[in-house]
Amino acid sequence: MPRKIVLAYSGGLDTSVAIHWLSARYDAEVVTLTADLGQGRDVQQVSERALRIGAVAAEVVDARDMFLRYFVFPALQAGALYEGQYPLATALARPLIAFLLVEAARKHGADAVAHGCTGKGNDQVRFDLAVQTLNPHLEVIAPIREWSMTRDQELAYAAKHGIEVPVTSEKPYSVDANIWGRSIESGVLEDPAVEPPEDVFEWTAPIERTPPQPARVRIGFESGVPVSIDGEPCGGIALVETLNALAGHHGVGRIDHVENRLVGIKSREIYEAPAAVVLHQAHAALETLTLTRDAARFKQDVAAAYAELIYNGKWFSSLHQDLMAFVQSNQRHVSGDVVLKLHRGTARVVGRTSPVSLYSKELATYDTGDTFDHRAAVGFIRLYGLDMVQQARTQRLPLASDLPRLAARETESGPGA
Ligand code: ARG
């Protein structure tokens, strides 16, 4: 009996050629797996193409709900933005696809899984590590890493073996997309000095073509998870799709990021992630009302660690479980509503409310009704600065009278001289 390999199949040129190449090279039967993550391709059509090319079975999974529930929203709760910018759409999808591959391998009795990643990117790391941790007995095959064919050679291979080549647009970009965002690489974008041409964007309007009037949107959260839009309860998929359309229409969600890949390469990435940008902004605003200062400060470190862990392909790790336990606990009071104004490419938070807000108008106000004990401040400052004052008494520190002399010396010879 020939061995079986489950291939993560997107329907693109690389993985279409891989169906044929894997069965020839490994004398194997290829089962394809195509997950609908909201990438906007008809996955049913994609799976039919797999069968025409020669796959013995073509699995299709609508994984959008799972993706949002177990991957995207936890990352949103964590505030995970890689290097402060990238909402991690691709990075979050990989462990889920790996999980589905491992499941399909079990179902079909396959001893290997395959993916279409190159040897230069992060995605290979994410797939390989996720599969190896979920089922160490599975072999992971990455045809593109092995065959070293150029695009033209792949086209020639396809022509020679009668492989149906997907109709591609003329655009010279490498794109990955799911409901949480699109990434666009290569072509002219490889020069970080060059402004992205308008044809890289598909989800966001250019500023010149955004509506003159701003839009307001109210997003409701429960324990850090978005649950309503404009007061209407809304499931995850509809909520993210609605915000992608609305914010994208106002030109919100473009990110131009020179990022540090795990494999040591700097790469210039263009992202479109309207819903992710708006939701991260809204979520952070709600945290300003509902987290204590200490919790908020500590969480910044957790957010950075969490983003890095996801980016670097360590989803299925115990550190992830530990960080997530903190995040879930930390988020239990992050409930309430945030209003944003979308206009000409920017989203701004203009209001926030929470039934468990820590904000107290009675403490903050400068008007009548102030309940803050002003006299208590005197004792507080005395103890808070005790060490500084003691030091000033006994050690020589710059005196106020020194400042004009120090400033004059700087202007004569320039700062730092
Ligand atoms: N740089 C991003 C990341 O590492 C996007 C990768 C896009 N992947 C792709 N195969 N086009 O997550």
Coordinates of C-alpha atoms and ligand atoms in Angstrom, one line a residue:
M1 CA 0.0 0.0 0.0
P2 CA 1.4 3.5 -0.9
R3 CA 2.0 5.8 2.1
K4 CA -0.3 8.7 2.6
I5 CA 0.6 12.4 3.0
V6 CA -1.8 15.1 4.1
L7 CA -1.0 18.4 2.4
A8 CA -2.1 21.8 3.5
Y9 CA -3.6 23.0 0.2
S10 CA -4.3 26.7 -0.5
G11 CA -5.1 26.3 -4.2
G12 CA -2.1 28.4 -5.3
L13 CA 0.6 27.4 -7.8
D14 CA 3.1 26.1 -5.2
T15 CA 0.8 23.7 -3.5
S16 CA -1.0 22.7 -6.7
V17 CA 2.4 21.5 -8.1
A18 CA 3.1 19.9 -4.7
I19 CA 0.2 17.6 -5.0
H20 CA 1.8 16.0 -8.1
W21 CA 5.4 16.3 -6.9
L22 CA 4.7 14.6 -3.5
S23 CA 2.9 11.6 -5.1
A24 CA 5.7 11.2 -7.6
R25 CA 8.7 11.8 -5.3
Y26 CA 7.4 9.8 -2.3
D27 CA 5.3 7.3 -4.2
A28 CA 2.4 8.4 -2.0
E29 CA -1.3 9.1 -2.0
V30 CA -1.9 12.8 -1.3
V31 CA -4.9 13.9 0.8
T32 CA -5.3 17.7 0.8
L33 CA -6.7 19.8 3.6
T34 CA -8.1 23.3 2.9
A35 CA -9.2 25.4 5.8
D36 CA -11.6 28.3 5.4
L37 CA -10.2 31.0 7.7
G38 CA -12.0 33.8 5.9
Q39 CA -9.4 34.2 3.2
G40 CA -12.1 34.9 0.7
R41 CA -11.4 32.0 -1.6
D42 CA -14.1 29.5 -2.4
V43 CA -12.6 26.5 -0.5
Q44 CA -15.1 24.1 -2.1
Q45 CA -13.7 25.0 -5.6
V46 CA -10.2 24.8 -4.3
S47 CA -10.8 21.2 -3.0
E48 CA -12.3 20.2 -6.4
R49 CA -9.2 21.4 -8.1
A50 CA -7.1 19.3 -5.7
L51 CA -9.1 16.2 -6.8
R52 CA -8.7 17.0 -10.5
I53 CA -4.9 17.4 -10.0
G54 CA -4.8 13.9 -8.4
A55 CA -5.4 14.1 -4.6
V56 CA -7.1 10.9 -3.4
A57 CA -9.2 13.0 -1.0
A58 CA -9.8 16.6 -0.4
E59 CA -10.8 17.7 3.1
V60 CA -12.5 21.1 3.6
V61 CA -12.9 22.6 7.1
D62 CA -14.7 25.8 8.0
A63 CA -12.4 26.8 10.8
R64 CA -13.4 30.5 11.0
D65 CA -15.2 30.2 14.3
M66 CA -12.5 28.1 15.9
F67 CA -9.9 30.6 14.6
L68 CA -11.5 33.6 16.2
R69 CA -12.6 31.8 19.4
Y70 CA -9.3 30.0 20.3
F71 CA -6.6 32.0 18.5
V72 CA -7.6 35.5 17.5
F73 CA -9.6 36.7 20.5
P74 CA -7.1 35.3 23.1
A75 CA -4.4 37.2 21.2
L76 CA -6.6 40.3 21.3
Q77 CA -7.2 39.9 25.0
A78 CA -3.5 39.6 25.5
G79 CA -2.9 42.8 23.4
A80 CA -0.5 40.8 21.2
L81 CA 1.0 43.0 18.5
Y82 CA 4.4 41.8 17.2
E83 CA 6.9 44.6 17.5
G84 CA 4.1 46.8 18.5
Q85 CA 2.5 46.7 15.1
Y86 CA 1.6 43.4 13.5
P87 CA -1.7 41.8 14.7
L88 CA -0.4 38.3 13.8
A89 CA -3.1 37.1 11.4
T90 CA -0.8 34.6 9.6
A91 CA 1.1 33.6 12.7
L92 CA -2.2 32.8 14.6
A93 CA -3.5 30.7 11.7
R94 CA -0.6 28.4 11.4
P95 CA -1.0 26.4 14.6
L96 CA -4.7 25.9 13.8
I97 CA -3.9 24.6 10.3
A98 CA -1.2 22.4 11.8
F99 CA -3.8 21.0 14.3
L100 CA -6.2 20.3 11.4
L101 CA -3.4 18.6 9.5
V102 CA -2.6 16.3 12.4
E103 CA -6.3 15.4 12.8
A104 CA -6.6 14.7 9.1
A105 CA -3.5 12.5 9.2
R106 CA -5.0 10.5 12.0
K107 CA -8.3 10.1 10.2
H108 CA -6.6 9.0 6.9
G109 CA -3.9 6.9 8.4
A110 CA -1.1 9.2 7.0
D111 CA 2.4 9.1 8.4
A112 CA 3.4 12.5 7.0
V113 CA 2.0 16.0 6.5
A114 CA 3.2 18.6 4.1
H115 CA 3.0 22.4 3.7
G116 CA 3.9 24.9 1.0
C117 CA 6.4 27.1 3.0
T118 CA 9.7 28.2 1.8
G119 CA 12.9 27.9 3.8
K120 CA 13.2 31.7 4.4
G121 CA 10.1 32.5 6.4
N122 CA 8.5 32.1 9.8
D123 CA 5.6 29.9 8.6
Q124 CA 7.8 26.8 8.2
V125 CA 8.8 27.1 11.8
R126 CA 5.3 27.5 13.0
F127 CA 4.0 24.5 11.0
D128 CA 7.0 22.2 11.7
L129 CA 7.0 23.0 15.4
A130 CA 3.2 22.7 15.9
V131 CA 3.0 19.4 14.1
Q132 CA 6.0 18.0 15.9
T133 CA 4.6 18.9 19.3
L134 CA 1.1 17.7 18.5
N135 CA 2.3 14.3 17.0
P136 CA 6.0 13.6 17.2
H137 CA 5.6 10.5 15.0
L138 CA 4.6 12.5 11.9
E139 CA 7.1 13.4 9.3
V140 CA 6.8 17.0 8.0
I141 CA 7.6 17.5 4.4
A142 CA 8.1 21.0 2.8
P143 CA 8.3 20.4 -1.0
I144 CA 9.2 24.0 -1.8
R145 CA 12.1 23.9 0.7
E146 CA 13.3 20.8 -1.2
W147 CA 12.7 21.2 -4.9
S148 CA 14.3 24.6 -5.5
M149 CA 12.3 25.4 -8.6
T150 CA 11.8 28.9 -9.7
R151 CA 8.3 30.1 -10.5
D152 CA 8.9 29.6 -14.3
Q153 CA 10.2 26.1 -13.6
E154 CA 7.1 25.4 -11.6
L155 CA 4.9 26.6 -14.5
A156 CA 6.9 24.3 -16.8
Y157 CA 6.5 21.4 -14.4
A158 CA 2.8 22.1 -14.3
A159 CA 2.5 22.2 -18.1
K160 CA 4.5 19.0 -18.5
H161 CA 2.3 17.1 -16.1
G162 CA -1.0 18.6 -17.1
I163 CA -1.5 20.3 -13.7
E164 CA -4.2 22.8 -13.8
V165 CA -2.6 26.2 -12.9
P166 CA -4.8 28.4 -10.8
V167 CA -5.8 31.6 -12.6
T168 CA -3.6 34.2 -10.9
S169 CA -4.0 37.9 -11.0
E170 CA -1.2 39.8 -12.7
K171 CA 0.0 41.2 -9.4
P172 CA 3.6 40.4 -8.6
Y173 CA 2.9 40.1 -4.8
S174 CA 3.0 37.3 -2.3
V175 CA -0.2 37.4 -0.3
D176 CA -1.6 35.6 2.7
A177 CA -5.0 36.4 4.0
N178 CA -7.5 35.3 6.6
I179 CA -10.4 37.1 8.5
W180 CA -7.9 38.8 10.9
G181 CA -5.8 40.4 8.1
R182 CA -3.9 40.3 4.8
S183 CA -0.2 40.4 4.4
I184 CA 1.5 41.5 1.1
E185 CA 5.1 41.0 0.3
S186 CA 7.6 41.0 -2.6
G187 CA 7.9 42.9 -5.9
V188 CA 8.5 46.6 -5.4
L189 CA 7.7 46.3 -1.7
E190 CA 11.1 44.8 -1.2
D191 CA 12.5 48.3 -1.3
P192 CA 11.5 49.7 2.1
A193 CA 12.0 53.2 0.7
V194 CA 9.3 52.8 -1.9
E195 CA 5.7 53.8 -1.0
P196 CA 3.4 50.8 -1.5
P197 CA 1.5 51.2 -4.8
E198 CA -2.2 51.3 -4.5
D199 CA -2.7 47.9 -6.1
V200 CA -1.4 46.1 -3.1
F201 CA -4.4 47.1 -1.1
E202 CA -7.8 45.3 -1.3
W203 CA -9.5 45.8 2.0
T204 CA -8.7 49.5 2.7
A205 CA -9.6 52.6 0.7
P206 CA -7.0 55.1 -0.2
I207 CA -7.5 58.3 1.9
E208 CA -8.5 60.3 -1.1
R209 CA -11.5 57.9 -1.6
T210 CA -12.7 57.7 1.9
P211 CA -16.0 59.3 2.9
P212 CA -15.8 63.0 3.9
Q213 CA -18.0 62.3 7.0
P214 CA -16.6 60.3 9.9
A215 CA -18.3 57.2 11.1
R216 CA -18.9 56.3 14.8
V217 CA -18.9 52.7 16.0
R218 CA -19.5 51.4 19.5
I219 CA -17.9 48.1 20.3
G220 CA -19.0 46.1 23.4
F221 CA -16.6 43.8 25.2
E222 CA -17.1 41.1 27.8
S223 CA -13.9 40.0 29.6
G224 CA -11.8 41.4 26.8
V225 CA -13.7 39.7 24.0
P226 CA -15.7 41.8 21.6
V227 CA -19.4 40.8 21.7
S228 CA -21.5 43.6 20.2
I229 CA -21.5 46.4 17.7
D230 CA -23.6 49.6 18.2
G231 CA -25.4 47.8 21.1
E232 CA -26.4 44.8 19.0
P233 CA -25.0 41.4 20.2
C234 CA -22.9 40.0 17.4
G235 CA -21.1 36.7 16.8
G236 CA -17.3 36.8 16.2
I237 CA -17.3 36.2 12.5
A238 CA -20.0 38.8 11.7
L239 CA -18.4 41.3 14.1
V240 CA -14.9 41.0 12.5
E241 CA -16.3 41.0 9.0
T242 CA -18.4 44.1 9.7
L243 CA -15.5 46.0 11.2
N244 CA -13.2 44.9 8.3
A245 CA -15.7 46.4 5.9
L246 CA -16.5 49.6 7.9
A247 CA -13.0 50.5 8.9
G248 CA -11.6 49.5 5.6
H249 CA -14.1 51.8 3.9
H250 CA -12.6 54.7 5.9
G251 CA -9.1 53.7 5.0
V252 CA -8.3 52.3 8.5
G253 CA -6.0 49.3 9.0
R254 CA -2.9 49.8 6.7
I255 CA 0.3 48.8 8.4
D256 CA 3.8 49.2 6.8
H257 CA 6.2 47.3 9.0
V258 CA 9.9 46.4 8.6
E259 CA 9.9 43.4 10.8
N260 CA 12.5 41.0 12.3
R261 CA 11.8 37.4 11.1
L262 CA 12.7 34.6 13.4
V263 CA 15.2 33.3 10.8
G264 CA 17.2 36.6 11.1
I265 CA 16.0 38.4 8.0
K266 CA 14.5 41.8 8.1
S267 CA 11.5 42.0 5.8
R268 CA 9.2 44.8 4.7
E269 CA 5.6 43.7 5.2
I270 CA 2.4 45.5 4.2
Y271 CA -0.6 44.5 6.2
E272 CA -4.3 45.3 5.9
A273 CA -6.1 44.6 9.1
P274 CA -9.0 47.0 9.6
A275 CA -10.9 45.0 12.2
A276 CA -7.7 44.1 14.1
V277 CA -6.5 47.7 14.3
V278 CA -9.8 49.0 15.5
L279 CA -10.4 46.1 18.0
H280 CA -6.9 46.4 19.5
Q281 CA -7.3 50.2 19.9
A282 CA -10.8 49.8 21.5
H283 CA -9.6 47.0 23.8
A284 CA -6.7 48.9 25.0
A285 CA -8.9 51.9 25.7
L286 CA -11.2 49.7 27.8
E287 CA -8.3 48.4 29.8
T288 CA -7.4 52.0 30.8
L289 CA -10.7 52.1 32.6
T290 CA -10.8 48.7 34.0
L291 CA -7.3 47.6 34.9
T292 CA -5.3 48.9 37.9
R293 CA -2.1 50.7 37.2
D294 CA 0.0 47.7 38.4
A295 CA -2.0 45.2 36.4
A296 CA -1.8 47.3 33.2
R297 CA 2.0 47.8 33.6
F298 CA 2.7 44.1 34.2
K299 CA 0.4 43.2 31.3
Q300 CA 2.5 45.2 28.8
D301 CA 5.4 42.7 29.4
V302 CA 3.0 39.8 29.1
A303 CA 1.7 41.2 25.8
A304 CA 5.1 41.5 24.3
A305 CA 6.1 38.0 25.4
Y306 CA 2.9 36.6 24.1
A307 CA 3.2 38.3 20.7
E308 CA 6.8 37.0 20.4
L309 CA 5.8 33.5 21.3
I310 CA 3.1 33.4 18.7
Y311 CA 5.2 35.0 16.0
N312 CA 8.0 32.5 16.8
G313 CA 5.8 29.5 16.4
K314 CA 5.6 28.3 20.0
W315 CA 1.8 28.2 20.3
F316 CA 1.8 24.6 21.7
S317 CA 4.1 25.3 24.6
S318 CA 3.6 25.4 28.3
L319 CA 4.8 29.0 28.5
H320 CA 1.8 29.8 26.3
Q321 CA -0.5 28.1 28.7
D322 CA 1.0 30.0 31.6
L323 CA 0.7 33.3 29.9
M324 CA -2.8 32.6 28.8
A325 CA -3.8 31.7 32.4
F326 CA -2.6 35.2 33.4
V327 CA -4.4 36.9 30.5
Q328 CA -7.7 35.2 31.2
S329 CA -7.5 36.2 34.9
N330 CA -6.3 39.7 34.0
Q331 CA -9.2 40.2 31.6
R332 CA -12.1 39.2 33.8
H333 CA -13.1 42.8 34.4
V334 CA -12.4 44.2 30.9
S335 CA -16.1 44.6 30.1
G336 CA -17.8 47.7 28.7
D337 CA -18.2 49.8 25.6
V338 CA -15.8 51.8 23.5
V339 CA -16.8 54.4 20.9
L340 CA -14.4 55.1 18.0
K341 CA -14.5 57.7 15.3
L342 CA -13.3 56.5 11.9
H343 CA -12.2 59.1 9.4
R344 CA -9.7 59.5 6.6
G345 CA -7.5 56.6 7.5
T346 CA -7.5 56.9 11.3
A347 CA -9.5 55.4 14.1
R348 CA -9.7 57.4 17.3
V349 CA -11.2 56.4 20.6
V350 CA -13.7 59.1 21.6
G351 CA -15.5 57.5 24.6
R352 CA -15.5 54.5 26.9
T353 CA -17.7 53.2 29.6
S354 CA -17.7 50.2 31.9
P355 CA -20.0 48.9 34.6
V356 CA -16.8 48.0 36.5
S357 CA -14.8 51.1 35.7
L358 CA -12.1 52.1 38.2
Y359 CA -12.4 55.7 37.1
S360 CA -14.0 57.9 39.7
K361 CA -15.3 61.3 38.8
E362 CA -15.6 62.2 42.5
L363 CA -11.8 61.7 42.9
A364 CA -10.8 63.2 39.5
T365 CA -12.9 66.3 39.4
Y366 CA -11.7 69.9 39.8
D367 CA -15.3 71.0 40.2
T368 CA -17.6 70.8 43.2
G369 CA -18.2 67.3 44.5
D370 CA -14.5 66.6 44.9
T371 CA -14.0 63.8 47.5
F372 CA -10.2 63.5 47.2
D373 CA -8.4 64.3 50.5
H374 CA -6.0 67.1 49.5
R375 CA -4.3 67.2 52.9
A376 CA -3.4 63.5 52.6
A377 CA -1.1 64.4 49.7
V378 CA 1.3 66.2 52.0
G379 CA 2.1 63.2 54.1
F380 CA 2.2 61.0 51.0
I381 CA 4.8 63.2 49.3
R382 CA 6.8 63.4 52.4
L383 CA 7.3 59.6 52.6
Y384 CA 7.4 59.1 48.9
G385 CA 10.4 61.4 48.4
L386 CA 12.0 60.9 51.8
D387 CA 15.2 59.3 50.3
M388 CA 15.6 62.0 47.7
V389 CA 15.3 64.8 50.2
Q390 CA 17.8 63.0 52.5
Q391 CA 20.2 62.6 49.7
A392 CA 20.0 66.3 48.7
R393 CA 20.8 67.2 52.3
T394 CA 24.0 65.2 52.5
Q395 CA 25.3 64.8 49.0
R396 CA 26.3 67.5 46.5
L397 CA 23.6 67.6 43.8
P398 CA 23.3 70.3 41.1
L399 CA 21.7 73.4 42.7
A400 CA 19.1 75.6 41.1
S401 CA 21.8 78.4 41.0
D402 CA 24.1 76.1 38.9
L403 CA 21.6 75.8 36.1
P404 CA 22.2 79.1 34.2
R405 CA 25.9 78.4 34.1
L406 CA 25.4 74.8 32.9
A407 CA 23.0 76.0 30.2
A408 CA 25.4 78.7 29.0
R409 CA 28.2 76.2 28.6
E410 CA 26.0 74.1 26.3
T411 CA 25.1 76.9 24.0
E412 CA 28.7 78.1 23.7
S413 CA 30.2 74.7 22.5
G414 CA 27.0 72.9 21.4
P415 CA 25.3 70.1 23.3
G416 CA 27.3 67.1 24.3
A417 CA 30.7 68.9 23.8
Ligands
ARG1 N1 5.5 38.2 8.0 C1 4.2 37.7 8.4 C2 4.4 36.6 9.4 O1 5.5 36.1 9.5 C3 3.4 37.3 7.2 C4 3.8 36.1 6.6 C5 2.9 35.8 5.4 N2 3.1 34.4 4.9 C6 3.1 34.1 3.7 N3 3.2 32.8 3.4 N4 2.9 34.9 2.7 O2 3.5 36.2 10.1

